[in-house]
Amino acid sequence: MNIQRLAALLDSAARSARAIDQLSATVPLTIEEAYAVQRASIALRIARGDRRAGVKLGFTSQAKMIQMGISDLIWGRLTAGMRVEDGAAISLSAYIQPRVEPEIAFVLGKELAGTVSPAEALAAVDAIAPALEVIDSRYRAFRFSLPDVIADNASSSSFVLGPWCSPSIDVGNLGMQLEVDTRPVEIGSSASVLEHPLRALAAAARLAAQADEPLRPGDIVLSGGATAAIALRPGTHVRGVVEALGQVELIIEE
Ligand code: OOG
Ligand code: MG
């Protein structure tokens, strides 16, 4: 098992926007080894000058678990280079097979590490925002095993944050909608994210601390898609709308 070689393979697939075969097709990977590959592939980005920005959770809703056929909670690392400004235009040429999903994002005002309750997690939150996550599996046909997707940094590719809102807004049961060209295509509720997105934040605090990368002030946490993800199409306008928080947009170039 060569962790560095697998990390470099995934890193170059992402950079060149070229799909690769699932690692598990040729290399049996444990969950621990898969996270080691993820860590090493993100280290390559950091070595090129990118910066750590926070953490994302995956498979926190039934909609996502059913769509991808995986029901284990996973996490990945976010970097500053993955962030796209609200309302910006992206070119599909930088991606392999991108999909978008609506999420709720947190930014922390305090450190948050270890086993914490949702209330303790909330006390560390500085602000909450509606978000879009663009996921892009580096594996052909967006098919993978659990270790594959963990090694591939939970398919993370880009994320967009809408307006920051007060943490006093209860995000436990807010309507969430994904629109393409103003038409609603996916509708859900923040309650579908582990019954409350603050539980996802608590999980992120525990998992990041276990990996010796505790959540710090300024870190962004994406709590996971509340609906199934949809494929991005050229020349469209994607919008995520979260009740009480507002909206977040992305333009897909022709
Ligand atoms: C894995 C990433 C899952 C989420 O929000 O559940 C994820 C995938 O679906 O390819 O980002
Ligand atoms: Mg996601």
Short mmCIF file of N, CA and C in Angstrom, two decimals, residues 64 67 82 84 88-102 131-138 142 155-160 178-181 183 185-186 227-240 248-254:
data_model
loop_
_atom_site.label_atom_id
_atom_site.label_comp_id
_atom_site.label_asym_id
_atom_site.label_seq_id
_atom_site.Cartn_x
_atom_site.Cartn_y
_atom_site.Cartn_z
N LYS A 64 -29.15 11.67 0.32
CA LYS A 64 -27.79 11.44 -0.19
C LYS A 64 -27.41 9.98 -0.06
N GLN A 67 -29.18 8.07 -2.80
CA GLN A 67 -28.67 8.37 -4.13
C GLN A 67 -27.35 7.65 -4.41
N MET A 82 -11.07 25.96 -2.88
CA MET A 82 -12.33 25.33 -3.32
C MET A 82 -13.49 26.33 -3.30
N VAL A 84 -15.89 29.33 -4.12
CA VAL A 84 -16.32 30.13 -5.28
C VAL A 84 -17.24 31.21 -4.71
N ALA A 88 -20.93 33.77 -8.70
CA ALA A 88 -19.86 33.70 -9.70
C ALA A 88 -20.19 32.68 -10.78
N ALA A 89 -19.46 32.78 -11.89
CA ALA A 89 -19.63 31.83 -13.00
C ALA A 89 -18.49 30.83 -12.95
N ILE A 90 -18.81 29.56 -13.17
CA ILE A 90 -17.77 28.53 -13.24
C ILE A 90 -17.84 27.85 -14.61
N SER A 91 -16.69 27.34 -15.03
CA SER A 91 -16.62 26.62 -16.31
C SER A 91 -16.58 25.13 -16.03
N LEU A 92 -17.42 24.38 -16.72
CA LEU A 92 -17.46 22.93 -16.49
C LEU A 92 -16.16 22.25 -16.90
N SER A 93 -15.32 22.94 -17.67
CA SER A 93 -14.08 22.30 -18.13
C SER A 93 -13.12 21.99 -16.97
N ALA A 94 -13.34 22.65 -15.83
CA ALA A 94 -12.46 22.40 -14.68
C ALA A 94 -12.91 21.17 -13.87
N TYR A 95 -14.01 20.57 -14.29
CA TYR A 95 -14.58 19.45 -13.52
C TYR A 95 -14.71 18.21 -14.41
N ILE A 96 -14.91 17.07 -13.76
CA ILE A 96 -15.10 15.81 -14.49
C ILE A 96 -16.59 15.57 -14.75
N GLN A 97 -17.38 15.52 -13.68
CA GLN A 97 -18.82 15.19 -13.77
C GLN A 97 -19.53 15.84 -12.59
N PRO A 98 -19.45 17.19 -12.55
CA PRO A 98 -19.91 17.89 -11.35
C PRO A 98 -21.41 17.81 -11.09
N ARG A 99 -21.71 17.75 -9.80
CA ARG A 99 -23.10 17.79 -9.33
C ARG A 99 -23.18 18.85 -8.25
N VAL A 100 -24.38 19.35 -7.99
CA VAL A 100 -24.53 20.38 -6.96
C VAL A 100 -25.61 19.95 -5.98
N GLU A 101 -25.44 20.36 -4.72
CA GLU A 101 -26.43 20.03 -3.69
C GLU A 101 -26.53 21.19 -2.70
N PRO A 102 -27.75 21.38 -2.13
CA PRO A 102 -27.94 22.49 -1.19
C PRO A 102 -27.56 22.07 0.23
N ALA A 131 -25.73 27.36 1.56
CA ALA A 131 -24.54 27.02 0.77
C ALA A 131 -24.89 26.07 -0.37
N LEU A 132 -24.03 26.08 -1.38
CA LEU A 132 -24.09 25.08 -2.44
C LEU A 132 -22.77 24.34 -2.40
N GLU A 133 -22.84 23.02 -2.46
CA GLU A 133 -21.59 22.28 -2.63
C GLU A 133 -21.57 21.67 -4.03
N VAL A 134 -20.46 21.88 -4.74
CA VAL A 134 -20.25 21.20 -6.03
C VAL A 134 -19.37 19.99 -5.73
N ILE A 135 -19.94 18.80 -5.91
CA ILE A 135 -19.16 17.58 -5.72
C ILE A 135 -18.78 17.07 -7.10
N ASP A 136 -17.65 16.39 -7.19
CA ASP A 136 -17.16 15.90 -8.48
C ASP A 136 -16.31 14.67 -8.23
N SER A 137 -16.91 13.50 -8.34
CA SER A 137 -16.12 12.30 -8.09
C SER A 137 -15.00 12.19 -9.12
N ARG A 138 -13.84 11.81 -8.63
CA ARG A 138 -12.71 11.58 -9.54
C ARG A 138 -12.78 10.17 -10.13
N PHE A 142 -18.98 8.28 -11.51
CA PHE A 142 -19.40 8.68 -10.16
C PHE A 142 -19.73 7.44 -9.32
N SER A 155 -15.57 13.44 -2.42
CA SER A 155 -15.99 14.04 -3.71
C SER A 155 -15.97 15.57 -3.69
N SER A 156 -15.38 16.20 -2.70
CA SER A 156 -15.49 17.66 -2.63
C SER A 156 -14.75 18.30 -3.79
N SER A 157 -15.34 19.37 -4.30
CA SER A 157 -14.69 20.06 -5.41
C SER A 157 -14.75 21.57 -5.20
N SER A 158 -15.96 22.13 -5.08
CA SER A 158 -16.10 23.57 -4.83
C SER A 158 -17.25 23.80 -3.86
N PHE A 159 -17.24 24.97 -3.23
CA PHE A 159 -18.40 25.34 -2.41
C PHE A 159 -18.65 26.83 -2.50
N VAL A 160 -19.93 27.19 -2.37
CA VAL A 160 -20.35 28.59 -2.47
C VAL A 160 -21.13 28.93 -1.20
N LEU A 178 -33.45 23.49 -4.23
CA LEU A 178 -32.43 23.67 -5.27
C LEU A 178 -33.17 24.03 -6.55
N GLU A 179 -32.78 25.15 -7.15
CA GLU A 179 -33.46 25.60 -8.37
C GLU A 179 -32.48 25.66 -9.53
N VAL A 180 -32.98 25.30 -10.72
CA VAL A 180 -32.20 25.50 -11.94
C VAL A 180 -33.03 26.38 -12.85
N ASP A 181 -32.44 27.53 -13.24
CA ASP A 181 -33.16 28.50 -14.08
C ASP A 181 -34.53 28.83 -13.48
N ARG A 183 -36.49 27.16 -11.75
CA ARG A 183 -37.43 26.04 -11.51
C ARG A 183 -36.94 25.17 -10.36
N VAL A 185 -35.94 22.01 -8.51
CA VAL A 185 -35.65 20.65 -8.98
C VAL A 185 -35.49 19.67 -7.81
N GLU A 186 -35.12 20.17 -6.65
CA GLU A 186 -35.02 19.31 -5.46
C GLU A 186 -35.55 20.13 -4.29
N THR A 227 -30.68 17.30 0.07
CA THR A 227 -31.43 16.63 -1.01
C THR A 227 -30.42 15.84 -1.84
N ALA A 228 -30.91 15.07 -2.79
CA ALA A 228 -30.02 14.43 -3.76
C ALA A 228 -29.29 15.54 -4.53
N ALA A 229 -28.12 15.20 -5.07
CA ALA A 229 -27.36 16.16 -5.88
C ALA A 229 -27.83 16.05 -7.33
N ILE A 230 -27.72 17.17 -8.07
CA ILE A 230 -28.09 17.12 -9.50
C ILE A 230 -26.89 17.51 -10.36
N ALA A 231 -26.84 16.94 -11.56
CA ALA A 231 -25.72 17.22 -12.48
C ALA A 231 -25.78 18.66 -12.96
N LEU A 232 -24.60 19.31 -13.04
CA LEU A 232 -24.54 20.67 -13.56
C LEU A 232 -24.57 20.64 -15.09
N ARG A 233 -25.36 21.53 -15.67
CA ARG A 233 -25.47 21.62 -17.14
C ARG A 233 -25.00 22.99 -17.60
N PRO A 234 -24.31 23.02 -18.77
CA PRO A 234 -23.80 24.30 -19.25
C PRO A 234 -24.92 25.31 -19.52
N GLY A 235 -24.61 26.58 -19.27
CA GLY A 235 -25.56 27.64 -19.59
C GLY A 235 -26.74 27.72 -18.64
N THR A 236 -26.59 27.19 -17.43
CA THR A 236 -27.71 27.26 -16.47
C THR A 236 -27.34 28.11 -15.26
N HIS A 237 -28.35 28.41 -14.51
CA HIS A 237 -28.24 29.27 -13.33
C HIS A 237 -28.79 28.45 -12.16
N VAL A 238 -27.92 28.14 -11.20
CA VAL A 238 -28.31 27.29 -10.08
C VAL A 238 -28.49 28.16 -8.83
N ARG A 239 -29.56 27.88 -8.10
CA ARG A 239 -29.78 28.66 -6.88
C ARG A 239 -30.19 27.73 -5.75
N GLY A 240 -29.62 27.94 -4.59
CA GLY A 240 -30.05 27.24 -3.39
C GLY A 240 -30.79 28.22 -2.52
N VAL A 248 -28.31 31.45 -2.40
CA VAL A 248 -26.91 31.39 -2.83
C VAL A 248 -26.92 30.91 -4.27
N GLU A 249 -26.08 31.51 -5.11
CA GLU A 249 -26.20 31.26 -6.55
C GLU A 249 -24.89 30.91 -7.23
N LEU A 250 -25.03 30.24 -8.35
CA LEU A 250 -23.89 29.82 -9.16
C LEU A 250 -24.32 29.85 -10.62
N ILE A 251 -23.47 30.44 -11.45
CA ILE A 251 -23.75 30.48 -12.89
C ILE A 251 -22.85 29.44 -13.56
N ILE A 252 -23.41 28.64 -14.44
CA ILE A 252 -22.62 27.65 -15.16
C ILE A 252 -22.42 28.18 -16.59
N GLU A 253 -21.17 28.38 -16.97
CA GLU A 253 -20.89 28.95 -18.29
C GLU A 253 -21.33 28.00 -19.41
N GLU A 254 -21.58 28.58 -20.58
CA GLU A 254 -21.99 27.78 -21.77
C GLU A 254 -20.91 26.77 -22.12
#
